[in-house]
Short mmCIF file of C-alpha atoms in Angstrom, two decimals:
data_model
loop_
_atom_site.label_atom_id
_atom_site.label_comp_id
_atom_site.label_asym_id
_atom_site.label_seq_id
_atom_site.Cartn_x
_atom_site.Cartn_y
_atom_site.Cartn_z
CA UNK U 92 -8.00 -33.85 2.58
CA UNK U 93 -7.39 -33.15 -1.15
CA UNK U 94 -9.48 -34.37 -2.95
CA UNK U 95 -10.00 -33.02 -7.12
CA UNK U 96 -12.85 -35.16 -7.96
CA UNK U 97 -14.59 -33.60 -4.39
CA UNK U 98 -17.52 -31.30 -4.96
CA UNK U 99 -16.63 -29.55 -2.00
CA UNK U 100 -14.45 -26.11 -2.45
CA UNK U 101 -12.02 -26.77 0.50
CA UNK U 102 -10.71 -30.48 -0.66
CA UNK U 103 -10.40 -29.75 -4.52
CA UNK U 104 -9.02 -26.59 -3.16
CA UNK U 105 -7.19 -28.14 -0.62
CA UNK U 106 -4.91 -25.61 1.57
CA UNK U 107 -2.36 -28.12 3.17
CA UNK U 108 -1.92 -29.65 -0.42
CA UNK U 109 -0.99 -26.13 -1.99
CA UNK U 110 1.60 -25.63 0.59
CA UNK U 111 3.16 -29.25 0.39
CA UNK U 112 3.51 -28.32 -3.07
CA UNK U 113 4.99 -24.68 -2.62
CA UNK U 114 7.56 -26.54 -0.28
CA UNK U 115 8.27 -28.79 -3.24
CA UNK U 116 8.76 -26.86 -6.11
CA UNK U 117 10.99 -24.86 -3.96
CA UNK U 118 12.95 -27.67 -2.64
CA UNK U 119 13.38 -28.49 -6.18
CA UNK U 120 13.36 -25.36 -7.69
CA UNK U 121 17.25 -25.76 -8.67
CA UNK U 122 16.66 -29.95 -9.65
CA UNK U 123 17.66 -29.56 -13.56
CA UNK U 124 17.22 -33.35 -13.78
CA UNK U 125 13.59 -33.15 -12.53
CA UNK U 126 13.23 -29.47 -14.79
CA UNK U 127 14.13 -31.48 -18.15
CA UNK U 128 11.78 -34.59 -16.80
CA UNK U 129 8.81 -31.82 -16.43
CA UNK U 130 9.60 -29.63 -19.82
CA UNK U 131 10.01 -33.21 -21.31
CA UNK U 132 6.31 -34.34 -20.23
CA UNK U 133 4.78 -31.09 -20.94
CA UNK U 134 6.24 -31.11 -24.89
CA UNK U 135 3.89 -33.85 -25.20
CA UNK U 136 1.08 -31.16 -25.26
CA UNK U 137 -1.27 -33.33 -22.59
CA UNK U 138 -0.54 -30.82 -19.52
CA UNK U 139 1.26 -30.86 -16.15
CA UNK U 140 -0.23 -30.95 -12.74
CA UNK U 141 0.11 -28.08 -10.50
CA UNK U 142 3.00 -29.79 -8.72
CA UNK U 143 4.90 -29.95 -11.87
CA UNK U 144 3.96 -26.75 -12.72
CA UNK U 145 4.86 -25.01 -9.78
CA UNK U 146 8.69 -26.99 -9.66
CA UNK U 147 8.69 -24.78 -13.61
CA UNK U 148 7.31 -21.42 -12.02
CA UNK U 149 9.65 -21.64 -9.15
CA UNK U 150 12.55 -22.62 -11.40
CA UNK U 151 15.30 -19.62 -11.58
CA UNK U 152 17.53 -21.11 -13.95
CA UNK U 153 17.79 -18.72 -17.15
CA UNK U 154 18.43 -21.25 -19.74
CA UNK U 155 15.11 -23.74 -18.86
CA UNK U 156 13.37 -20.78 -18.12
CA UNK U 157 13.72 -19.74 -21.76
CA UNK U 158 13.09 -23.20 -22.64
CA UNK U 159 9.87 -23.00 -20.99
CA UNK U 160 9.25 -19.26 -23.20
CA UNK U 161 9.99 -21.11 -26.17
CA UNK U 162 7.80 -24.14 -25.39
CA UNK U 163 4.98 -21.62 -24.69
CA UNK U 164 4.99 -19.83 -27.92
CA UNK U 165 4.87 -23.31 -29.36
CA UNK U 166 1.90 -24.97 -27.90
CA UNK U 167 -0.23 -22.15 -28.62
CA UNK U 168 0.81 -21.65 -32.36
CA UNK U 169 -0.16 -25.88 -32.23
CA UNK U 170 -3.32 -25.24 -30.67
CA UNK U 171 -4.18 -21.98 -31.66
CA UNK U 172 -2.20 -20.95 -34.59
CA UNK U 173 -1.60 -17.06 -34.54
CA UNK U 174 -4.78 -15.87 -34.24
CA UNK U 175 -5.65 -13.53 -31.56
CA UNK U 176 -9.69 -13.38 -30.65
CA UNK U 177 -10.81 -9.87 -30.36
CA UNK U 178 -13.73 -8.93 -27.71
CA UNK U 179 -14.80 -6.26 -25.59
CA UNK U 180 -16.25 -5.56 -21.88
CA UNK U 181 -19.31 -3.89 -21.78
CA UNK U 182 -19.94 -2.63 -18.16
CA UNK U 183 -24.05 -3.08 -17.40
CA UNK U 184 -24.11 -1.24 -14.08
CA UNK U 185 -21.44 -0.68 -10.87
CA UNK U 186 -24.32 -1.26 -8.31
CA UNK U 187 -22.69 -3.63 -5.70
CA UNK U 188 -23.59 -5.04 -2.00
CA UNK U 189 -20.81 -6.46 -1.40
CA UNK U 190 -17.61 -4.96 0.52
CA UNK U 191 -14.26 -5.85 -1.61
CA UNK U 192 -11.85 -3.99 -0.28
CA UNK U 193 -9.71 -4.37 -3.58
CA UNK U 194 -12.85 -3.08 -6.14
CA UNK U 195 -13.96 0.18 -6.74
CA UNK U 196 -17.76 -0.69 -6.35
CA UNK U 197 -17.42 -1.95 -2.94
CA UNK U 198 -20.96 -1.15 -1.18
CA UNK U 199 -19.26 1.85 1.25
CA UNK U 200 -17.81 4.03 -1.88
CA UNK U 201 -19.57 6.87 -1.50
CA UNK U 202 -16.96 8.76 -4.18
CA UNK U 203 -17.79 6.61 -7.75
CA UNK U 204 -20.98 7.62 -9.70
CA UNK U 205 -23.26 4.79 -9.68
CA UNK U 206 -24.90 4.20 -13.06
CA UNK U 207 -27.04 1.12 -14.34
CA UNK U 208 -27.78 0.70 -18.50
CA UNK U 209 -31.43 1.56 -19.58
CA UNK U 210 -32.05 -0.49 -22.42
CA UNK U 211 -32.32 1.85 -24.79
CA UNK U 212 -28.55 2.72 -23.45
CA UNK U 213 -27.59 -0.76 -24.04
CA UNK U 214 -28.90 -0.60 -27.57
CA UNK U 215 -26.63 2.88 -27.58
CA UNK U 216 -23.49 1.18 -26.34
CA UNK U 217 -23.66 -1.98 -28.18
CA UNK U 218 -24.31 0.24 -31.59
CA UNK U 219 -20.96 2.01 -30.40
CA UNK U 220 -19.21 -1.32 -30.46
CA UNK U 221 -20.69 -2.68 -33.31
CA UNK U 222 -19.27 0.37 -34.99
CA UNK U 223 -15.84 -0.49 -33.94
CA UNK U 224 -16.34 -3.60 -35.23
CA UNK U 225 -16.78 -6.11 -32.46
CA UNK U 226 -18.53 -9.34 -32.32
CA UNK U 227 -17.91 -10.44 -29.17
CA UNK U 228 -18.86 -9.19 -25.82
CA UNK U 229 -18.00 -9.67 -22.53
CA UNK U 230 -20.85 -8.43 -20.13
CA UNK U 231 -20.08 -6.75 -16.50
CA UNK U 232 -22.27 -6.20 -13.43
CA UNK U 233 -22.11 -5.71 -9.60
CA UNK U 234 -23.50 -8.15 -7.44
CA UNK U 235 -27.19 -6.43 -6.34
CA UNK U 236 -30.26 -8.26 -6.47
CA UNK U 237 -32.40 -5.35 -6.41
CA UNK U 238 -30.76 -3.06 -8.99
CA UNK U 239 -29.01 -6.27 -10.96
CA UNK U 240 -31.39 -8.93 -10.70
CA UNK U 241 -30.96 -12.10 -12.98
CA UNK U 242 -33.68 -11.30 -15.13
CA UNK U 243 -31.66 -7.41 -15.48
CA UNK U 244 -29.07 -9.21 -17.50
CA UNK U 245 -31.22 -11.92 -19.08
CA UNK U 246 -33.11 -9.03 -20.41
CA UNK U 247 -30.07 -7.16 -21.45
CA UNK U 248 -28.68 -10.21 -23.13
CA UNK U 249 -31.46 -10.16 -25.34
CA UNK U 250 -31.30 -6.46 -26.12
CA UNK U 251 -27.39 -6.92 -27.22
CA UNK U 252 -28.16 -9.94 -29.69
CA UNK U 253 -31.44 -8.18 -31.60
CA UNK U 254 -29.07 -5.42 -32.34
CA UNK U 255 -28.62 -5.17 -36.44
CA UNK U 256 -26.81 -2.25 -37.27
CA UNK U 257 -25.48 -1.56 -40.97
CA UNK U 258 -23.22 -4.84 -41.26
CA UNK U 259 -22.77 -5.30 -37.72
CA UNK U 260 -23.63 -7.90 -34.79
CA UNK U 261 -22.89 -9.06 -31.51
CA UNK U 262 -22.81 -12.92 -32.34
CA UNK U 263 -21.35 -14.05 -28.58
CA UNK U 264 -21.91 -12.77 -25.60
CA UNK U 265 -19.85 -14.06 -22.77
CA UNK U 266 -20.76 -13.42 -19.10
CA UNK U 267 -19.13 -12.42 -15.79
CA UNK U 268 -21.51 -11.97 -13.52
CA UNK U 269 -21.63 -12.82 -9.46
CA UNK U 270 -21.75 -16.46 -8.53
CA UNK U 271 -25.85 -17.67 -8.63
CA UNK U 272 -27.78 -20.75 -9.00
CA UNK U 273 -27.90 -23.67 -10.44
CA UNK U 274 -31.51 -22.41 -12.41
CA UNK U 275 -29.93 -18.56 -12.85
CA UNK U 276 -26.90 -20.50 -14.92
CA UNK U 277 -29.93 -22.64 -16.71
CA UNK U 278 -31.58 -19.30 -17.60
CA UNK U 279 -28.20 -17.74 -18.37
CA UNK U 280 -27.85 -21.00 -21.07
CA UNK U 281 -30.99 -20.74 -22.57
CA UNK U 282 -30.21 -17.06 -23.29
CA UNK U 283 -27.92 -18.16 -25.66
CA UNK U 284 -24.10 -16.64 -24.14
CA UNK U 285 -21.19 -17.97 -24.44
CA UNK U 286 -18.54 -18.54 -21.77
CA UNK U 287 -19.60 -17.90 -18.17
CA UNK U 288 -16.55 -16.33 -16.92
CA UNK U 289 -15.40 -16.06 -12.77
CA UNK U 290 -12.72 -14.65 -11.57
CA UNK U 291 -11.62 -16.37 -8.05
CA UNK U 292 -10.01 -13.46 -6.97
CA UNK U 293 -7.73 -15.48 -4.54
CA UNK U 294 -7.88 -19.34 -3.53
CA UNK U 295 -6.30 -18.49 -0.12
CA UNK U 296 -9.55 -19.10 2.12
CA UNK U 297 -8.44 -16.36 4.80
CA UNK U 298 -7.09 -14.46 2.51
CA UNK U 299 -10.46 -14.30 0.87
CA UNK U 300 -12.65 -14.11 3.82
CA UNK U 301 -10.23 -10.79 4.67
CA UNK U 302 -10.80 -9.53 1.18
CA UNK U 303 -14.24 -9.68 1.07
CA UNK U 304 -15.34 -8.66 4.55
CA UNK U 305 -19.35 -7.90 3.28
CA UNK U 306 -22.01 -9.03 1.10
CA UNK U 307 -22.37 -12.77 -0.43
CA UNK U 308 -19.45 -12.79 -2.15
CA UNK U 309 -17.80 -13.56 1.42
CA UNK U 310 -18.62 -17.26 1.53
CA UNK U 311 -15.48 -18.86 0.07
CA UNK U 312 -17.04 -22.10 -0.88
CA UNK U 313 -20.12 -20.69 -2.66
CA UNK U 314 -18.32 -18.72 -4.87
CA UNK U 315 -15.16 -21.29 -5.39
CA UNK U 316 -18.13 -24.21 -6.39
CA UNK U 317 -20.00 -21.82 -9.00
CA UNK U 318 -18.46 -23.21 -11.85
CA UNK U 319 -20.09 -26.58 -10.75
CA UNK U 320 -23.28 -25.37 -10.26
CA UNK U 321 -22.78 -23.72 -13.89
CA UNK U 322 -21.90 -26.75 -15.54
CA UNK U 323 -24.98 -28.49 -13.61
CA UNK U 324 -27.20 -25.51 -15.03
CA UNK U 325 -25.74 -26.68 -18.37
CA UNK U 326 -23.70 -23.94 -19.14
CA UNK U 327 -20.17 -25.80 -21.31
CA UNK U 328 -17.75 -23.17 -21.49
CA UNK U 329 -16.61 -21.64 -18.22
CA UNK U 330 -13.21 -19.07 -17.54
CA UNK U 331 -11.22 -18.96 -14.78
CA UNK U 332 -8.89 -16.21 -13.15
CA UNK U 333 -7.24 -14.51 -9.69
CA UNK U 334 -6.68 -11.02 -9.63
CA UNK U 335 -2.72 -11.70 -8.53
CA UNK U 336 -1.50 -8.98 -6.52
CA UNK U 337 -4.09 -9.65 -3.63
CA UNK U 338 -1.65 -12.97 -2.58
CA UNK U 339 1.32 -14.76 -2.85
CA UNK U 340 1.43 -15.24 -6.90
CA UNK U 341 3.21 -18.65 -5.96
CA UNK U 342 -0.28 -19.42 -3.67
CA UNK U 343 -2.81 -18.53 -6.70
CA UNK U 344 -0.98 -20.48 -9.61
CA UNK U 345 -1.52 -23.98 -7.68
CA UNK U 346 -4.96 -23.10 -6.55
CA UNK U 347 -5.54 -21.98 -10.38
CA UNK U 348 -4.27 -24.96 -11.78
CA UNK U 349 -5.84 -27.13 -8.90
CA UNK U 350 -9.52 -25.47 -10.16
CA UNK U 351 -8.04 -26.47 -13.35
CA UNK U 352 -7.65 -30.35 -12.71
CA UNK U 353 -11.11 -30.45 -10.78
CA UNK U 354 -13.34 -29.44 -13.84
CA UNK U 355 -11.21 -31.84 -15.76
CA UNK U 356 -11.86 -34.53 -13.43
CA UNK U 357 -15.42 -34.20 -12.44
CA UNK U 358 -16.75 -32.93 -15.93
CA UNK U 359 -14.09 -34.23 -17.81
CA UNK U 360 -13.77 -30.58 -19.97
CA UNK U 361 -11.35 -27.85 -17.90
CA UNK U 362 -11.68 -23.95 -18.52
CA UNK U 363 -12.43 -22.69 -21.52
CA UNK U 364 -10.72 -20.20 -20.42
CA UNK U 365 -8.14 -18.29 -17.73
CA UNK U 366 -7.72 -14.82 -17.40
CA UNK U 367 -4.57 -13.08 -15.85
CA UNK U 368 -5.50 -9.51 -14.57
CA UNK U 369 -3.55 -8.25 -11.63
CA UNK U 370 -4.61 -5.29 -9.42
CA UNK U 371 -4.77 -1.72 -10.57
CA UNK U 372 -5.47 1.78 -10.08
CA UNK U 373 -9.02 2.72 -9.48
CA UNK U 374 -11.18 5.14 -7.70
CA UNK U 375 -10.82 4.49 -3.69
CA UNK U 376 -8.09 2.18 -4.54
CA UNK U 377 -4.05 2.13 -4.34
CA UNK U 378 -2.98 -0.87 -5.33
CA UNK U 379 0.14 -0.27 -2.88
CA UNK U 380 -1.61 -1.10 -0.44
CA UNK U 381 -1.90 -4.73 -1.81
CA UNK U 382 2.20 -5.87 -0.94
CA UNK U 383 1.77 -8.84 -3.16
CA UNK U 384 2.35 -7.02 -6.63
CA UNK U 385 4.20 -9.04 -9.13
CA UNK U 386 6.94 -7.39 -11.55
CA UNK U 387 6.53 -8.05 -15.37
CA UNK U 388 9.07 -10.58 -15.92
CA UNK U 389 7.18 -12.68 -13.20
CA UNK U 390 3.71 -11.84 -14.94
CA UNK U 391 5.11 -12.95 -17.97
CA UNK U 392 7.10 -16.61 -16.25
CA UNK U 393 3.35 -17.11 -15.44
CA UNK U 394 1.43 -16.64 -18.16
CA UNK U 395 4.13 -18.75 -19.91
CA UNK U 396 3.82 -21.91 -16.79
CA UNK U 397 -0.31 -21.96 -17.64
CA UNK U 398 0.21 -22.26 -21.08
CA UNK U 399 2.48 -25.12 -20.97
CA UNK U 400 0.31 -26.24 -18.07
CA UNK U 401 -2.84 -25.93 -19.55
CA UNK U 402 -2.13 -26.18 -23.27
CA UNK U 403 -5.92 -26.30 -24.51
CA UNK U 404 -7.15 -22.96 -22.09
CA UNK U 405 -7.74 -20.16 -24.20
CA UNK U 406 -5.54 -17.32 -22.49
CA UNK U 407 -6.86 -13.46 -22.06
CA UNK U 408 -5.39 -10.73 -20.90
CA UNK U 409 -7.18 -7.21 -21.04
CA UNK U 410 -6.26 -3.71 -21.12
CA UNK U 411 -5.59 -3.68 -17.37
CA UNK U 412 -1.87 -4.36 -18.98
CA UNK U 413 0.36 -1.79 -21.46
CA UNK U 414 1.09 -2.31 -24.91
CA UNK U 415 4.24 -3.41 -24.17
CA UNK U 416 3.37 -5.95 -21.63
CA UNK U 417 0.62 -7.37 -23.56
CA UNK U 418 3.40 -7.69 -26.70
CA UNK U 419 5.49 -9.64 -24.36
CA UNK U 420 3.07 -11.96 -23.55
CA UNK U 421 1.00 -12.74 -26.44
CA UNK U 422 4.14 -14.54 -27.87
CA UNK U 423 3.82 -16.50 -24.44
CA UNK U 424 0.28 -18.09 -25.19
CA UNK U 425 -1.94 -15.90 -25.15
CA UNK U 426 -5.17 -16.69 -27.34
CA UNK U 427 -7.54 -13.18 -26.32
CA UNK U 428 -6.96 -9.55 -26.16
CA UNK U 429 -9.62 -7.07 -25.47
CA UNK U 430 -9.68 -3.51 -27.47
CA UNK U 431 -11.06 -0.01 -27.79
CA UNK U 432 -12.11 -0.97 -24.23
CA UNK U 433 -13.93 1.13 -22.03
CA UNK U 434 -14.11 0.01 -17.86
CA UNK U 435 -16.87 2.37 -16.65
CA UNK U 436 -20.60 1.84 -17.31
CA UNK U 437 -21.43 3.47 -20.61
CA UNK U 438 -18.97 5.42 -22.30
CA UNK U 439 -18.37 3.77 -25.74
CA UNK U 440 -21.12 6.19 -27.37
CA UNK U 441 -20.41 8.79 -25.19
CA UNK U 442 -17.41 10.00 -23.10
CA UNK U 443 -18.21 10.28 -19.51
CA UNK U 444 -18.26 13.94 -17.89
CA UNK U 445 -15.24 14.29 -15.79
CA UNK U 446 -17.18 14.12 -12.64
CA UNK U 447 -19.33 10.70 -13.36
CA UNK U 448 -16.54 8.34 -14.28
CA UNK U 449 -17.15 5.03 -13.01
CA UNK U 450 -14.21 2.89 -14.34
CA UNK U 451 -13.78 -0.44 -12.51
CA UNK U 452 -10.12 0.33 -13.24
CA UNK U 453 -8.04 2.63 -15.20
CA UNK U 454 -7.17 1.09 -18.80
CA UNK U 455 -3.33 0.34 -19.51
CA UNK U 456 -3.73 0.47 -23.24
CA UNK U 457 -5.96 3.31 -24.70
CA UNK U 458 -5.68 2.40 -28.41
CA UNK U 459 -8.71 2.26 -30.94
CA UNK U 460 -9.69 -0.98 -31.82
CA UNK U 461 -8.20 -0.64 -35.29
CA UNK U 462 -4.84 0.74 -33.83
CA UNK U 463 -5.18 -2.86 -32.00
CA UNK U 464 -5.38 -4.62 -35.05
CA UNK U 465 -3.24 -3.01 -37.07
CA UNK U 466 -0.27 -3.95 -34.14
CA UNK U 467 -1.12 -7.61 -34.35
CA UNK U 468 -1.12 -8.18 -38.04
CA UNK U 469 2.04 -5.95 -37.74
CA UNK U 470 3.62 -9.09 -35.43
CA UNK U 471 2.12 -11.60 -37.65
CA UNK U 472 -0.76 -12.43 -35.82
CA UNK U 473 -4.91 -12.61 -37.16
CA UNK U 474 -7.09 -10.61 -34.93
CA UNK U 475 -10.28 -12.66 -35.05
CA UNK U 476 -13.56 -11.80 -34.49
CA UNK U 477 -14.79 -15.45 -35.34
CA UNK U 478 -17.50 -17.10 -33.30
CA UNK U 479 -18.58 -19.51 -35.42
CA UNK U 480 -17.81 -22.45 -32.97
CA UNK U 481 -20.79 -21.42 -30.46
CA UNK U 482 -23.17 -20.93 -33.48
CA UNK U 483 -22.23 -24.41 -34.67
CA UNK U 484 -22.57 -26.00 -31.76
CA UNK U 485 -18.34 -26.75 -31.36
CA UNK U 486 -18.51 -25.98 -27.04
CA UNK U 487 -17.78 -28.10 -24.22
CA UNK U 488 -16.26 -31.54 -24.74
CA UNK U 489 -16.53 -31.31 -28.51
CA UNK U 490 -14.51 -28.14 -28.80
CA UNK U 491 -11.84 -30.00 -26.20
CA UNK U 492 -11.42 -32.69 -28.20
CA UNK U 493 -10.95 -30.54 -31.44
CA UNK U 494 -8.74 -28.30 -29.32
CA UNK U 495 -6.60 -31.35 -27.72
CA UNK U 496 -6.27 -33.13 -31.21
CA UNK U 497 -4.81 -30.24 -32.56
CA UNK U 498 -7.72 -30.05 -34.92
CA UNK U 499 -9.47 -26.76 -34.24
CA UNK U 500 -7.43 -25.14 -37.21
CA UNK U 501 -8.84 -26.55 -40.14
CA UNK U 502 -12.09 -24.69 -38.77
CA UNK U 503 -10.50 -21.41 -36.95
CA UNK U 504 -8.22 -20.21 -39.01
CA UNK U 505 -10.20 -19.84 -42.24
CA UNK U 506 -12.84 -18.42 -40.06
CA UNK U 507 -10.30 -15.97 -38.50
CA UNK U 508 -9.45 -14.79 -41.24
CA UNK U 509 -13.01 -14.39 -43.08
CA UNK U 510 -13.93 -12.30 -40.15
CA UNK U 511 -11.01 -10.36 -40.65
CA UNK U 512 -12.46 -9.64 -43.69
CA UNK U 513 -15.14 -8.65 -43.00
CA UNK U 514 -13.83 -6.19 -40.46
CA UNK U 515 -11.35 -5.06 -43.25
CA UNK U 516 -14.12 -4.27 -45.46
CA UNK U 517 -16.36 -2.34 -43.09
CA UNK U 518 -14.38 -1.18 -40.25
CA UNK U 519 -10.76 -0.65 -41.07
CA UNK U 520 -8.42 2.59 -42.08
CA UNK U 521 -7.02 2.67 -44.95
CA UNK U 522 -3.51 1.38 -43.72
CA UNK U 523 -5.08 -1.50 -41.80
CA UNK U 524 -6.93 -2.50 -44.97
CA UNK U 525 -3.64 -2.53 -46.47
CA UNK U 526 -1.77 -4.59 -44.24
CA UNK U 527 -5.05 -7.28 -43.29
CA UNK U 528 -5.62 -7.78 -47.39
CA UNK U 529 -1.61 -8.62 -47.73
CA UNK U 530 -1.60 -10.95 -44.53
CA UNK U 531 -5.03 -12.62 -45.63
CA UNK U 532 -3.05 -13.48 -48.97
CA UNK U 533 -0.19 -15.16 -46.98
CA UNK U 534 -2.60 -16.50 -44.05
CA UNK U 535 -5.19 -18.60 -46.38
CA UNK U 536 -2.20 -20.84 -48.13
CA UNK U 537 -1.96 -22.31 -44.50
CA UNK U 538 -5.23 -24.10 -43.94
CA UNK U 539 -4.38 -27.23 -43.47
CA UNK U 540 -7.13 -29.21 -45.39
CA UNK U 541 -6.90 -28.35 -48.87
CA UNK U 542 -10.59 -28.83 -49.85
CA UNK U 543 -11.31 -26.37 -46.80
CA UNK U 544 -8.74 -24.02 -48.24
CA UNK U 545 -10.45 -23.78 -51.30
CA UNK U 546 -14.07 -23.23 -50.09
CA UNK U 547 -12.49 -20.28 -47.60
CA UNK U 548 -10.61 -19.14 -51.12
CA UNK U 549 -13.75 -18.97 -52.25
CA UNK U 550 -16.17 -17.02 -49.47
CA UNK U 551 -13.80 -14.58 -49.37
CA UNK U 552 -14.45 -13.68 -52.54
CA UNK U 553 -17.62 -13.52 -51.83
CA UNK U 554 -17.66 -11.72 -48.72
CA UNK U 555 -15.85 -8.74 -50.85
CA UNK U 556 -19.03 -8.92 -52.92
CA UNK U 557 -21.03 -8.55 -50.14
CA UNK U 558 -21.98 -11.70 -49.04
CA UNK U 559 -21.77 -12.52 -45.10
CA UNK U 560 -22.11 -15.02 -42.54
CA UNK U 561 -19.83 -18.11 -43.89
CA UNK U 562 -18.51 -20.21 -41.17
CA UNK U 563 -17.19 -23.63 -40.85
#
């Protein structure tokens, strides 16, 4: 029985109730009365259920569909102006027991070079990425509890945050690691990180079970309920994703959105976050084999359905995707772009020899980080490298409410486009100084408080005169 409020994977998950609605929204996939009633409720900026949403994914019609593009790029400029955050994966080791058919580091590839992070080789990589001039990471590992234990990535955690280099610092570290326990997330909080981020893979239970034949990760409800046990541990900010290609795209969006609605309802603060890879191209995997692909216009209708869905999720999408699909769906609410990115353990200080590549998958979109941000403030967006809200204590239900009043941008934007500054100052070519100096100029005149307009006016002067750290 469906239940959202249930603790239990399978009822706030419910199978029978994702297929009622799939029959729905395609019963009604062609209702323009009941389109306009949905598009209608979701310009009020409070959300749509996954019922509703679905009837808008399913939808075929040209004209509401570009109603629902256009209603997209809206909601996020409300909620998140056009800034763009700016992070990076950083890949601790590819040790893995478990058997996903779909993932490179599945426990029987005897073909990809196994490599695990000293350290001193963290300190090496993070430098690396400091250099770039990142801020944020997002941390990687394989599910092993002998070569990846918990206190492995505590300990690495720790490493990444006492790095100092020249100007630089890794002020968030957010954290996708296997599903744990309830005291592993407690341990994972007091470390200080960010956003624990989980991809579901796929909600379809047999689908699952199929998909991940070996190792823990095969117990459906243990790994569907870790974002309870996270929020138990104490952990505030938590992401969501599917890797859509493994099942019907249709399948994943309800069971998304149906994750979505049980977080609101039993914590009363959804995802921070939802992530939107699909399958790709990796060592000891064709992603033809996976029949469930999804062309770009339908990547894009999605993206698109879980912003207007959603409209408070922060949206990423990583360099699994090309420059030209990532351009097409920025404008559709998407709040988080990786660059410079690097998918194999190591490999941001040092290029990997040809015959120890470890990728998870093969990157899309191979530009520098400063060729990244140079294309966005070409479109008119901020890249941002802020993090201020995690240092000031803005997470959980506090940043939700900010987020859902529409009042996060009296603090992100000026703090966007400080650390844009910054960056500007001690990162950036020449041209990209050019540009990010011009749209700064433009950018600060629209900070909505005008007392907060003038202190940013302000720090950025000082932060040319080397003063650092302002945030509000």
């Amino acid at each position: 029985m469906y239940n959202k409020a249930s603790l239990k994977a399978e009822e706030f998950i419910c199978h029978e109730e994702i297929e009622e609605t799939l029959a729905y929204a395609e019963a009604n996939k062609d209702n323009l009365a009941l389109i306009d009633e949905i598009i209608a409720k979701a310009k009020l900026r409070k959300g749509l259920t996954h019922r509703e949403a679905s009837v808008l994914l399913a939808c075929e019609n040209e004209e509401k569909i570009q109603e629902v593009y256009d209603l997209a790029e809206q909601i996020k400029k409300d909620f998140y102006g056009n800034r763009i955050v700016m992070f990076a994966p950083l890949y601790l080791s590819n040790y893995c027991i478990n058997g996903c058919v779909y993932c490179p580091y599945h426990g029987k590839n005897k073909h990809i070079a196994r490599k695990k992070l000293t350290q001193d080789e963290v300190r090496q990589e993070v430098t690396a990425l400091q250099d770039m001039g990142h801020k944020r990471l997002a941390i990687e590992a394989g599910e092993d509890p002998v070569n990846n234990p918990i206190e492995y990535i505590l300990e690495c955690i720790k490493t990444i945050y006492s790095i100092k280099h020249k100007n630089g610092a890794i002020r968030r570290v957010n954290v996708n690691i296997a599903a744990t326990t309830v005291e592993n997330y407690r341990k994972l909080k007091e470390a200080g990180i960010g956003t624990y981020i989980l991809f579901q893979e796929t909600y379809h239970k047999e689908s699952y079970e199929k998909l991940h034949p070996t190792g823990p990760k095969h117990d459906y409800a243990y790994h569907t309920e870790a974002m309870d046990r996270a929020m138990e541990g104490g952990i505030d900010d938590v992401g969501l994703g599917v890797l859509f290609g493994l099942e019907l795209y249709k399948y994943e969006f309800a069971g998304l959105l149906m994750h979505a609605e049980h977080l609101e309802a039993v914590h009363g603060v959804g995802p921070h976050t939802i992530s939107v890879p699909r399958i790709k191209r990796a060592d000891d995997i064709d992603p033809d084999v996976f029949d469930n692909g999804i062309s770009d216009d339908i990547f894009a209708k999605i993206c698109a359905c879980i912003r207007v869905a959603v409209p408070y999720t922060g949206m990423i999408i990583s360099t699994r995707e090309s420059q030209a699909v990532r351009e097409k769906v920025i404008r559709l609410g998407v709040s988080q772009i990786s660059g410079g990115s690097k998918t194999s353990v190591g490999g941001y200080d040092h290029p990997e020899p040809e015959d120890e590549r470890s990728e998870q998958f093969d990157v899309s979109d191979t530009r520098t980080l400063d060729e990244v941000v140079h294309w966005l403030m070409d479109m008119g967006y901020i890249p941002s490298f802020c993090t201020a809200c995690y240092r000031e204590g803005r997470t959980g239900d506090r940043f939700m409410s900010l987020c859902k009043n529409q009042q996060i941008l009296n603090c992100c934007h000026p703090n966007a486009l400080m650390t844009l500054k910054e960056y500007l100052i001690d990162y950036a070519s020449e041209d990209t100084r050019k540009i990010g100096e011009a749209l700064i100029t433009k950018e600060i005149e629209k900070v909505p408080n005008e007392k907060t307009r003038e202190i940013a006016k302000r720090h950025l002067k000082e932060i040319e005169e080397g003063q650092r750290d302002f945030r509000f």
